[in-house]
């Protein structure tokens, strides 16, 4: 008889009172709930993380989406998040309980939108902020996107709607990826405002996708 797997493959962190859903993971086993204080992990018994394959990535994404519909607050784990056994996972939950609790508070009732902006020149050259400001100030402005007119126009359009809670930026060459944490159910309103703002910016193109579980606003579950 094959022994039960000792490892735990983690899909998400949720509130400690949440029950394990009656569902199976991408490995075919029933999901379990591992609790430590005010937080809990939704996991699947699995001795090693699955290999990276498109079908498995898609299956995990679909599963996390289903979990997100069940929970007002969820921190989805990255693909491959694995603990060697239940004791190790409980230790992780206890050690990082404060971080996870804060993360759950941040994403409660929220979902993620991804905005990709494409420019006719490298993002870093869009203004002279870097040359005029001290290095620390320039860094903070780059991180906030304060020197990018198109992003400022989008913020102005979204501001009155009061649906954006947080943002993360990733700059690369002539493109900027913006992860926005917005109130659940407001994705259509968000997209409409974004496209209207971008349409007034010469030479700028935009792609919006979502809503997604809040991956960009989730701390790493396992290191």
Tab-separated table of C-alpha atoms in Angstrom:
chain	number	residue	atom	x	y	z
A	1	UNK	CA	0.000	0.000	0.000
A	2	UNK	CA	1.413	3.373	-1.000
A	3	UNK	CA	1.951	5.656	2.027
A	4	UNK	CA	0.122	8.960	2.114
A	5	UNK	CA	2.242	11.915	0.976
A	6	UNK	CA	3.870	13.869	3.798
A	7	UNK	CA	4.511	17.009	1.774
A	8	UNK	CA	2.022	19.842	1.357
A	9	UNK	CA	1.636	21.748	-1.893
A	10	UNK	CA	0.183	25.176	-1.138
A	11	UNK	CA	-2.403	26.930	-3.285
A	12	UNK	CA	-3.439	29.839	-1.105
A	13	UNK	CA	-3.481	31.481	2.314
A	14	UNK	CA	-6.897	32.367	3.744
A	15	UNK	CA	-8.421	33.321	7.079
A	16	UNK	CA	-8.044	30.777	9.844
A	17	UNK	CA	-11.774	30.108	10.166
A	18	UNK	CA	-12.185	29.120	6.532
A	19	UNK	CA	-12.948	25.471	5.856
A	20	UNK	CA	-11.163	23.393	3.257
A	21	UNK	CA	-13.191	23.328	0.031
A	22	UNK	CA	-14.500	20.034	-1.253
A	23	UNK	CA	-12.251	19.987	-4.273
A	24	UNK	CA	-9.188	18.240	-5.643
A	25	UNK	CA	-5.857	19.791	-6.468
A	26	UNK	CA	-3.871	19.501	-9.668
A	27	UNK	CA	-2.338	16.250	-8.356
A	28	UNK	CA	-5.780	14.658	-8.020
A	29	UNK	CA	-5.935	14.576	-4.185
A	30	UNK	CA	-8.483	16.274	-1.956
A	31	UNK	CA	-7.510	19.689	-0.650
A	32	UNK	CA	-6.755	20.095	3.040
A	33	UNK	CA	-6.741	23.084	5.386
A	34	UNK	CA	-3.690	23.663	7.585
A	35	UNK	CA	-4.339	26.240	10.270
A	36	UNK	CA	-1.986	28.187	12.524
A	37	UNK	CA	-3.625	30.915	14.573
A	38	UNK	CA	-5.573	33.436	12.503
A	39	UNK	CA	-4.453	32.143	9.099
A	40	UNK	CA	-4.691	28.879	7.204
A	41	UNK	CA	-3.214	27.331	4.087
A	42	UNK	CA	-5.264	25.518	1.476
A	43	UNK	CA	-2.985	22.731	0.290
A	44	UNK	CA	-2.809	19.318	-1.344
A	45	UNK	CA	-0.868	16.323	0.009
A	46	UNK	CA	2.066	16.027	-2.387
A	47	UNK	CA	5.640	14.902	-1.735
A	48	UNK	CA	7.236	17.213	-4.288
A	49	UNK	CA	6.070	20.221	-6.287
A	50	UNK	CA	4.778	19.464	-9.776
A	51	UNK	CA	6.933	20.097	-12.820
A	52	UNK	CA	6.227	23.278	-14.732
A	53	UNK	CA	3.902	22.447	-17.613
A	54	UNK	CA	1.354	24.642	-19.347
A	55	UNK	CA	-1.543	22.354	-18.471
A	56	UNK	CA	-0.634	22.369	-14.777
A	57	UNK	CA	-0.147	26.120	-14.702
A	58	UNK	CA	-3.579	26.549	-16.240
A	59	UNK	CA	-5.154	24.028	-13.881
A	60	UNK	CA	-3.704	25.783	-10.843
A	61	UNK	CA	-4.879	29.164	-12.110
A	62	UNK	CA	-8.402	27.820	-12.526
A	63	UNK	CA	-8.333	26.274	-9.056
A	64	UNK	CA	-7.107	29.491	-7.437
A	65	UNK	CA	-9.859	31.403	-9.235
A	66	UNK	CA	-12.436	29.033	-7.745
A	67	UNK	CA	-10.924	29.486	-4.307
A	68	UNK	CA	-11.009	33.274	-4.749
A	69	UNK	CA	-14.738	33.130	-5.449
A	70	UNK	CA	-15.237	31.325	-2.127
A	71	UNK	CA	-13.186	33.710	0.011
A	72	UNK	CA	-13.481	37.464	0.468
A	73	UNK	CA	-9.735	37.570	1.160
A	74	UNK	CA	-7.167	35.229	-0.362
A	75	UNK	CA	-3.410	35.285	-0.899
A	76	UNK	CA	-2.684	32.966	-3.849
A	77	UNK	CA	0.588	31.053	-3.652
A	78	UNK	CA	3.044	31.021	-6.536
A	79	UNK	CA	3.290	27.862	-8.604
A	80	UNK	CA	5.698	25.479	-6.888
A	81	UNK	CA	5.060	26.598	-3.273
A	82	UNK	CA	5.741	23.454	-1.262
A	83	UNK	CA	6.462	22.395	2.321
A	84	UNK	CA	8.101	19.079	3.188
A	85	UNK	CA	5.363	18.221	5.710
A	86	UNK	CA	2.476	19.688	7.687
A	87	UNK	CA	4.721	20.700	10.586
A	88	UNK	CA	6.938	22.792	8.326
A	89	UNK	CA	3.907	24.486	6.805
A	90	UNK	CA	2.469	25.287	10.240
A	91	UNK	CA	5.836	26.737	11.228
A	92	UNK	CA	5.792	28.995	8.154
A	93	UNK	CA	2.263	30.123	8.980
A	94	UNK	CA	3.157	30.922	12.588
A	95	UNK	CA	6.390	32.702	11.709
A	96	UNK	CA	4.757	34.870	9.049
A	97	UNK	CA	1.321	35.198	10.627
A	98	UNK	CA	1.515	38.993	10.949
A	99	UNK	CA	2.580	39.437	7.311
A	100	UNK	CA	-0.130	37.091	6.055
A	101	UNK	CA	-2.807	38.728	8.233
A	102	UNK	CA	-1.893	42.163	6.911
A	103	UNK	CA	-1.918	40.837	3.378
A	104	UNK	CA	-5.376	39.348	3.842
A	105	UNK	CA	-6.655	42.659	5.202
A	106	UNK	CA	-5.206	44.478	2.178
A	107	UNK	CA	-6.828	42.210	-0.422
A	108	UNK	CA	-10.185	41.637	1.296
A	109	UNK	CA	-12.954	42.297	-1.202
A	110	UNK	CA	-10.398	43.098	-3.915
A	111	UNK	CA	-9.074	41.656	-7.161
A	112	UNK	CA	-6.142	42.352	-9.464
A	113	UNK	CA	-6.086	44.048	-12.835
A	114	UNK	CA	-3.030	44.105	-15.096
A	115	UNK	CA	-2.408	47.134	-17.296
A	116	UNK	CA	0.384	47.119	-19.887
A	117	UNK	CA	1.380	50.444	-21.387
A	118	UNK	CA	3.542	50.669	-24.508
A	119	UNK	CA	5.484	53.822	-25.346
A	120	UNK	CA	7.351	55.043	-28.434
A	121	UNK	CA	10.558	55.406	-26.384
A	122	UNK	CA	12.138	53.801	-23.288
A	123	UNK	CA	10.162	54.478	-20.125
A	124	UNK	CA	13.263	55.800	-18.346
A	125	UNK	CA	13.552	58.643	-20.888
A	126	UNK	CA	9.988	59.874	-20.655
A	127	UNK	CA	11.031	62.856	-18.523
A	128	UNK	CA	14.048	64.533	-17.005
A	129	UNK	CA	13.180	63.641	-13.407
A	130	UNK	CA	16.230	61.419	-12.968
A	131	UNK	CA	18.611	64.180	-13.977
A	132	UNK	CA	17.012	66.884	-11.837
A	133	UNK	CA	16.339	64.982	-8.628
A	134	UNK	CA	18.588	63.408	-6.064
A	135	UNK	CA	19.124	59.645	-6.643
A	136	UNK	CA	16.809	58.608	-3.789
A	137	UNK	CA	14.052	60.944	-4.934
A	138	UNK	CA	14.404	59.810	-8.527
A	139	UNK	CA	14.157	56.174	-7.441
A	140	UNK	CA	10.973	56.797	-5.485
A	141	UNK	CA	9.465	58.715	-8.381
A	142	UNK	CA	10.342	55.931	-10.799
A	143	UNK	CA	8.749	53.428	-8.442
A	144	UNK	CA	5.550	55.497	-8.169
A	145	UNK	CA	5.498	56.362	-11.869
A	146	UNK	CA	5.239	60.059	-11.013
A	147	UNK	CA	7.309	61.007	-14.091
A	148	UNK	CA	5.067	59.222	-16.624
A	149	UNK	CA	2.298	61.471	-18.024
A	150	UNK	CA	0.142	58.599	-19.278
A	151	UNK	CA	0.141	56.938	-15.865
A	152	UNK	CA	-0.708	60.226	-14.192
A	153	UNK	CA	-3.630	60.650	-16.609
A	154	UNK	CA	-4.878	57.179	-15.713
A	155	UNK	CA	-4.636	57.948	-12.007
A	156	UNK	CA	-6.606	61.149	-12.542
A	157	UNK	CA	-9.321	59.200	-14.364
A	158	UNK	CA	-9.478	56.438	-11.748
A	159	UNK	CA	-9.272	58.689	-8.691
A	160	UNK	CA	-12.931	59.826	-8.542
A	161	UNK	CA	-14.112	56.222	-8.914
A	162	UNK	CA	-12.424	55.254	-5.614
A	163	UNK	CA	-11.880	51.671	-6.731
A	164	UNK	CA	-8.066	51.387	-6.704
A	165	UNK	CA	-6.480	50.329	-3.402
A	166	UNK	CA	-2.867	49.743	-4.381
A	167	UNK	CA	-0.498	49.447	-7.329
A	168	UNK	CA	2.778	47.787	-8.297
A	169	UNK	CA	4.956	48.772	-11.248
A	170	UNK	CA	7.361	46.864	-13.475
A	171	UNK	CA	9.310	48.874	-16.060
A	172	UNK	CA	11.088	47.274	-18.998
A	173	UNK	CA	12.280	49.086	-22.081
A	174	UNK	CA	9.379	50.734	-23.879
A	175	UNK	CA	6.713	49.071	-21.747
A	176	UNK	CA	5.324	49.513	-18.269
A	177	UNK	CA	3.281	46.865	-16.467
A	178	UNK	CA	0.960	48.190	-13.780
A	179	UNK	CA	-0.696	45.834	-11.310
A	180	UNK	CA	-3.731	47.472	-9.746
A	181	UNK	CA	-5.596	46.125	-6.742
A	182	UNK	CA	-9.228	47.178	-7.200
A	183	UNK	CA	-12.567	46.559	-5.537
A	184	UNK	CA	-14.188	43.330	-6.663
A	185	UNK	CA	-16.781	43.656	-9.364
A	186	UNK	CA	-15.390	46.938	-10.745
A	187	UNK	CA	-13.210	45.576	-13.555
A	188	UNK	CA	-15.415	46.910	-16.361
A	189	UNK	CA	-15.515	50.368	-14.796
A	190	UNK	CA	-11.741	50.228	-14.393
A	191	UNK	CA	-11.084	49.224	-18.011
A	192	UNK	CA	-13.401	51.902	-19.380
A	193	UNK	CA	-11.672	54.650	-17.408
A	194	UNK	CA	-8.210	53.415	-18.373
A	195	UNK	CA	-8.910	53.233	-22.103
A	196	UNK	CA	-10.557	56.658	-22.130
A	197	UNK	CA	-7.491	58.144	-20.423
A	198	UNK	CA	-4.996	56.390	-22.703
A	199	UNK	CA	-6.891	57.442	-25.836
A	200	UNK	CA	-5.906	61.035	-25.077
A	201	UNK	CA	-2.181	60.180	-24.787
A	202	UNK	CA	-0.351	60.415	-28.114
A	203	UNK	CA	1.692	57.369	-29.081
A	204	UNK	CA	0.663	55.287	-26.057
A	205	UNK	CA	-1.053	51.900	-26.399
A	206	UNK	CA	-2.639	49.867	-23.610
A	207	UNK	CA	-3.708	46.300	-22.895
A	208	UNK	CA	-5.885	45.506	-19.873
A	209	UNK	CA	-6.438	42.007	-18.493
A	210	UNK	CA	-8.301	40.676	-15.487
A	211	UNK	CA	-9.751	40.401	-13.042
A	212	UNK	CA	-7.243	38.015	-11.434
A	213	UNK	CA	-6.579	36.814	-7.910
A	214	UNK	CA	-4.177	39.297	-6.244
A	215	UNK	CA	-0.880	37.579	-7.104
A	216	UNK	CA	1.163	40.783	-7.262
A	217	UNK	CA	0.045	41.795	-3.772
A	218	UNK	CA	0.826	38.508	-2.057
A	219	UNK	CA	3.979	37.845	-0.003
A	220	UNK	CA	5.895	34.676	-0.893
A	221	UNK	CA	4.343	31.734	0.928
A	222	UNK	CA	7.426	29.500	0.907
A	223	UNK	CA	10.956	30.731	0.303
